[in-house]
């Protein structure tokens, strides 16, 4: 029944379309064709990613190089959403992010920081850099920590890697502050993607490899959600105490096969 009355799909990217890696990554078998078939079907499509190691332009160019039919305008990502928040609230960030993401914040005033923005900084997660962010936060009367996601880990071609959530939690604990999460599983993030598609949550499906941030986050917004057995998926996810996907599928291609049979 999960495949009925669907008008729009939200796709996670890393772990669903491809596995990232130092060499750029590799497409997951069948995913390039699956995206092509979704677009040919007339379903609305949005790519929802917590990718914060590159600008959307660079990220999309990499995926296009793998053969994916994708444009920047189809991607919902945390950094642009964070920039909107910073401008609306007159916040000046101290950035602890990947070097390749810095251009997303080019139009943001960063002098005399009054908040910290943390993303998946990868090799920039050194003790010195974390301690600098800690000092900025601890020196504020009312610390503001904005995190571009809260993932625990993700998968690259050479194995699992710690994600931004682990470092976010360290700063939360040290500064006794609650981070504001921009990105999955934030309800506002999913609602933004749905609004951009013009599809209500009950007529949309989220497909992801993260049981908590993709599946749980989407279900809390009223969407159906599938977990693929690719990317960071582990068999123990199927016994998660709190989150139960509407279905498990072996990969994106299998989900699309089932879905298109219902159209």
Tab-separated table of C-alpha atoms in Angstrom:
chain	number	residue	atom	x	y	z
A	1	UNK	CA	0.000	0.000	0.000
A	2	UNK	CA	2.922	2.409	0.423
A	3	UNK	CA	3.158	2.968	-3.351
A	4	UNK	CA	-0.384	4.253	-3.863
A	5	UNK	CA	-1.535	7.865	-4.382
A	6	UNK	CA	1.947	9.293	-4.768
A	7	UNK	CA	2.647	12.572	-6.573
A	8	UNK	CA	6.145	13.375	-5.376
A	9	UNK	CA	9.396	11.751	-4.329
A	10	UNK	CA	12.117	13.089	-2.071
A	11	UNK	CA	15.437	11.302	-2.542
A	12	UNK	CA	18.396	11.288	-0.233
A	13	UNK	CA	21.583	11.440	-2.301
A	14	UNK	CA	24.616	9.923	-0.564
A	15	UNK	CA	23.875	6.250	0.069
A	16	UNK	CA	20.847	6.239	-2.254
A	17	UNK	CA	22.185	7.587	-5.550
A	18	UNK	CA	25.884	7.046	-4.942
A	19	UNK	CA	28.539	6.188	-2.371
A	20	UNK	CA	30.862	9.138	-1.810
A	21	UNK	CA	34.626	8.815	-1.577
A	22	UNK	CA	37.935	10.544	-1.954
A	23	UNK	CA	37.886	9.775	-5.665
A	24	UNK	CA	34.486	11.433	-6.051
A	25	UNK	CA	32.470	8.319	-5.371
A	26	UNK	CA	30.586	5.759	-7.449
A	27	UNK	CA	26.917	5.452	-8.478
A	28	UNK	CA	24.907	2.714	-6.778
A	29	UNK	CA	23.833	0.094	-9.308
A	30	UNK	CA	20.628	1.062	-11.122
A	31	UNK	CA	20.322	4.521	-9.549
A	32	UNK	CA	21.114	6.596	-12.656
A	33	UNK	CA	18.410	4.806	-14.643
A	34	UNK	CA	16.007	5.003	-11.677
A	35	UNK	CA	16.233	8.808	-11.612
A	36	UNK	CA	15.662	8.916	-15.372
A	37	UNK	CA	12.552	6.743	-15.002
A	38	UNK	CA	11.154	8.910	-12.185
A	39	UNK	CA	11.451	12.015	-14.341
A	40	UNK	CA	9.911	10.294	-17.350
A	41	UNK	CA	6.945	9.205	-15.194
A	42	UNK	CA	5.861	12.770	-14.457
A	43	UNK	CA	6.271	12.421	-10.684
A	44	UNK	CA	7.532	15.510	-8.883
A	45	UNK	CA	11.116	15.008	-7.678
A	46	UNK	CA	13.306	16.710	-5.102
A	47	UNK	CA	16.813	15.737	-4.027
A	48	UNK	CA	17.142	16.258	-0.264
A	49	UNK	CA	20.694	16.126	0.975
A	50	UNK	CA	22.619	17.019	4.100
A	51	UNK	CA	25.725	17.341	1.926
A	52	UNK	CA	27.922	20.086	3.394
A	53	UNK	CA	31.322	19.303	1.909
A	54	UNK	CA	30.716	21.299	-1.282
A	55	UNK	CA	28.542	24.024	-2.750
A	56	UNK	CA	25.383	22.824	-4.471
A	57	UNK	CA	26.883	23.780	-7.822
A	58	UNK	CA	29.990	21.664	-7.306
A	59	UNK	CA	27.985	18.800	-5.805
A	60	UNK	CA	25.542	18.745	-8.732
A	61	UNK	CA	28.368	18.900	-11.266
A	62	UNK	CA	29.901	15.798	-9.680
A	63	UNK	CA	26.595	13.922	-9.896
A	64	UNK	CA	26.057	15.007	-13.486
A	65	UNK	CA	29.502	13.596	-14.248
A	66	UNK	CA	28.260	10.232	-12.955
A	67	UNK	CA	25.342	10.365	-15.391
A	68	UNK	CA	22.565	11.673	-13.124
A	69	UNK	CA	19.888	13.982	-14.565
A	70	UNK	CA	19.958	16.608	-11.825
A	71	UNK	CA	20.082	20.406	-11.599
A	72	UNK	CA	20.921	22.810	-8.781
A	73	UNK	CA	17.305	24.010	-8.730
A	74	UNK	CA	16.142	20.498	-7.771
A	75	UNK	CA	18.368	20.233	-4.672
A	76	UNK	CA	17.298	21.110	-1.133
A	77	UNK	CA	20.434	21.477	1.005
A	78	UNK	CA	21.274	22.902	4.458
A	79	UNK	CA	23.710	25.710	3.601
A	80	UNK	CA	21.279	27.949	1.629
A	81	UNK	CA	18.664	27.438	4.344
A	82	UNK	CA	21.206	28.406	7.004
A	83	UNK	CA	22.117	31.550	5.067
A	84	UNK	CA	18.457	32.605	5.040
A	85	UNK	CA	18.308	32.179	8.831
A	86	UNK	CA	21.534	34.124	9.361
A	87	UNK	CA	20.254	37.052	7.294
A	88	UNK	CA	16.797	37.064	8.907
A	89	UNK	CA	18.254	37.114	12.427
A	90	UNK	CA	21.279	39.343	11.757
A	91	UNK	CA	23.643	36.565	12.819
A	92	UNK	CA	27.338	36.677	11.983
A	93	UNK	CA	28.760	33.160	11.942
A	94	UNK	CA	32.038	31.687	12.986
A	95	UNK	CA	32.250	28.880	10.416
A	96	UNK	CA	33.433	25.372	11.211
A	97	UNK	CA	32.736	23.849	7.798
A	98	UNK	CA	34.491	22.168	4.892
A	99	UNK	CA	36.692	24.516	2.855
A	100	UNK	CA	34.659	23.736	-0.281
A	101	UNK	CA	31.436	24.925	1.402
A	102	UNK	CA	32.733	28.369	2.388
A	103	UNK	CA	31.628	30.009	-0.923
A	104	UNK	CA	27.973	29.359	0.044
A	105	UNK	CA	28.469	31.961	2.811
A	106	UNK	CA	30.166	34.577	0.599
A	107	UNK	CA	27.381	37.136	1.074
A	108	UNK	CA	27.154	36.666	4.843
A	109	UNK	CA	28.815	39.108	7.265
A	110	UNK	CA	31.274	37.107	9.379
A	111	UNK	CA	32.928	39.935	11.347
A	112	UNK	CA	32.608	39.857	15.163
A	113	UNK	CA	30.884	36.472	15.223
A	114	UNK	CA	27.745	36.101	17.331
A	115	UNK	CA	27.025	32.449	16.487
A	116	UNK	CA	28.747	29.278	15.306
A	117	UNK	CA	27.752	27.331	12.200
A	118	UNK	CA	29.029	23.762	12.033
A	119	UNK	CA	28.891	21.415	9.048
A	120	UNK	CA	30.674	18.255	7.932
A	121	UNK	CA	34.146	19.794	8.055
A	122	UNK	CA	35.976	16.468	7.517
A	123	UNK	CA	39.717	17.109	7.973
A	124	UNK	CA	38.933	20.553	9.414
A	125	UNK	CA	37.594	18.819	12.536
A	126	UNK	CA	40.887	19.281	14.365
A	127	UNK	CA	41.214	19.883	18.095
A	128	UNK	CA	42.340	23.454	17.418
A	129	UNK	CA	39.338	24.233	15.207
A	130	UNK	CA	36.821	22.637	17.579
A	131	UNK	CA	38.376	24.469	20.496
A	132	UNK	CA	38.162	27.774	18.629
A	133	UNK	CA	34.449	27.202	17.987
A	134	UNK	CA	34.041	26.264	21.656
A	135	UNK	CA	35.683	29.517	22.757
A	136	UNK	CA	33.407	31.582	20.511
A	137	UNK	CA	30.315	29.885	21.946
A	138	UNK	CA	31.348	29.853	25.578
A	139	UNK	CA	32.098	33.570	25.379
A	140	UNK	CA	28.507	34.433	24.440
A	141	UNK	CA	25.857	35.391	26.965
A	142	UNK	CA	23.305	33.404	24.921
A	143	UNK	CA	25.237	30.932	22.716
A	144	UNK	CA	23.792	30.199	19.269
A	145	UNK	CA	24.947	26.996	17.578
A	146	UNK	CA	23.572	26.177	14.130
A	147	UNK	CA	24.310	22.707	12.782
A	148	UNK	CA	23.951	21.751	9.124
A	149	UNK	CA	22.515	18.341	10.005
A	150	UNK	CA	23.014	15.957	12.902
A	151	UNK	CA	24.000	12.710	11.175
A	152	UNK	CA	26.078	10.289	13.232
A	153	UNK	CA	27.996	8.763	10.354
A	154	UNK	CA	27.875	8.204	6.597
A	155	UNK	CA	29.419	5.779	4.144
A	156	UNK	CA	32.223	6.419	1.707
A	157	UNK	CA	33.811	3.921	-0.656
A	158	UNK	CA	36.464	3.077	1.963
A	159	UNK	CA	34.047	2.668	4.885
A	160	UNK	CA	32.002	4.565	7.458
A	161	UNK	CA	32.964	8.129	8.484
A	162	UNK	CA	31.967	10.266	11.483
A	163	UNK	CA	29.423	12.917	10.533
A	164	UNK	CA	28.701	16.402	11.849
A	165	UNK	CA	26.360	15.197	14.615
A	166	UNK	CA	29.201	13.768	16.674
A	167	UNK	CA	31.008	17.117	16.743
A	168	UNK	CA	27.775	19.043	17.247
A	169	UNK	CA	27.122	16.996	20.387
A	170	UNK	CA	30.609	17.776	21.706
A	171	UNK	CA	29.955	21.518	21.448
A	172	UNK	CA	26.461	21.143	22.917
A	173	UNK	CA	27.892	19.315	25.933
A	174	UNK	CA	30.843	21.655	26.463
A	175	UNK	CA	28.770	24.849	26.171
A	176	UNK	CA	25.492	23.607	27.664
A	177	UNK	CA	23.657	24.729	24.537
A	178	UNK	CA	21.027	23.150	22.267
A	179	UNK	CA	21.988	23.266	18.589
A	180	UNK	CA	19.497	24.471	15.987
A	181	UNK	CA	19.579	21.818	13.264
A	182	UNK	CA	19.179	22.973	9.658
A	183	UNK	CA	18.794	19.959	7.375
A	184	UNK	CA	17.415	16.484	7.921
A	185	UNK	CA	15.683	15.544	10.230
A	186	UNK	CA	14.429	19.104	10.763
A	187	UNK	CA	10.708	19.361	10.041
A	188	UNK	CA	11.208	22.777	8.426
A	189	UNK	CA	13.735	21.259	6.015
A	190	UNK	CA	11.305	18.617	4.773
A	191	UNK	CA	8.442	21.125	4.627
A	192	UNK	CA	10.604	23.399	2.472
A	193	UNK	CA	11.259	20.569	0.005
A	194	UNK	CA	7.551	19.708	-0.143
A	195	UNK	CA	6.629	23.349	-0.733
A	196	UNK	CA	9.168	23.589	-3.556
A	197	UNK	CA	7.496	20.550	-5.197
A	198	UNK	CA	3.976	21.767	-4.464
A	199	UNK	CA	3.022	18.375	-3.016
A	200	UNK	CA	1.325	17.750	0.366
A	201	UNK	CA	3.098	15.322	2.729
A	202	UNK	CA	0.454	12.607	2.444
A	203	UNK	CA	1.142	12.381	-1.299
A	204	UNK	CA	4.939	12.219	-0.981
A	205	UNK	CA	7.492	9.524	-0.217
A	206	UNK	CA	10.993	9.990	1.174
A	207	UNK	CA	13.616	7.401	0.198
A	208	UNK	CA	16.803	7.324	2.256
A	209	UNK	CA	19.494	5.177	3.853
A	210	UNK	CA	19.395	6.841	7.307
A	211	UNK	CA	16.784	5.258	9.569
A	212	UNK	CA	16.588	8.270	11.910
A	213	UNK	CA	17.251	11.382	9.833
A	214	UNK	CA	15.701	10.321	6.510
A	215	UNK	CA	12.960	7.908	7.532
A	216	UNK	CA	12.054	9.164	10.995
A	217	UNK	CA	12.274	12.818	10.001
A	218	UNK	CA	10.021	12.363	6.976
A	219	UNK	CA	7.437	10.328	8.875
A	220	UNK	CA	7.168	13.039	11.533
A	221	UNK	CA	6.144	15.386	8.721
A	222	UNK	CA	3.341	13.071	7.627
A	223	UNK	CA	5.162	11.451	4.703
A	224	UNK	CA	5.665	7.826	3.927
A	225	UNK	CA	9.311	6.809	4.031
A	226	UNK	CA	11.352	3.900	2.685
A	227	UNK	CA	14.772	2.725	3.763
A	228	UNK	CA	17.132	1.368	1.118
A	229	UNK	CA	19.560	-1.411	1.980
A	230	UNK	CA	22.433	0.579	0.480
A	231	UNK	CA	24.730	3.311	1.808
A	232	UNK	CA	24.971	3.417	5.594
A	233	UNK	CA	22.158	0.859	6.044
A	234	UNK	CA	22.947	-1.891	8.536
A	235	UNK	CA	20.794	-4.967	9.292
A	236	UNK	CA	20.275	-3.755	12.874
A	237	UNK	CA	18.306	-0.797	11.453
A	238	UNK	CA	15.426	-3.199	10.882
A	239	UNK	CA	15.107	-3.607	14.649
A	240	UNK	CA	15.215	0.095	15.474
A	241	UNK	CA	13.224	0.678	18.691
A	242	UNK	CA	11.507	3.873	17.546
A	243	UNK	CA	11.496	4.184	13.747
A	244	UNK	CA	9.723	1.737	11.435
A	245	UNK	CA	9.899	2.529	7.700
A	246	UNK	CA	6.808	2.029	5.572
A	247	UNK	CA	8.932	-0.480	3.658
A	248	UNK	CA	12.484	-1.675	3.104
A	249	UNK	CA	13.796	-1.932	-0.446
A	250	UNK	CA	17.110	-3.308	-1.611
A	251	UNK	CA	17.909	-0.159	-3.583
A	252	UNK	CA	16.371	2.839	-5.334
A	253	UNK	CA	15.836	0.897	-8.550
A	254	UNK	CA	13.638	-1.642	-6.740
A	255	UNK	CA	11.559	1.126	-5.145
A	256	UNK	CA	11.006	2.753	-8.539
A	257	UNK	CA	9.988	-0.572	-10.105
A	258	UNK	CA	7.293	-1.053	-7.448
A	259	UNK	CA	6.146	2.561	-7.528
A	260	UNK	CA	5.781	2.842	-11.295
A	261	UNK	CA	3.657	-0.308	-11.383
A	262	UNK	CA	1.066	1.615	-9.341
A	263	UNK	CA	0.905	4.639	-11.632
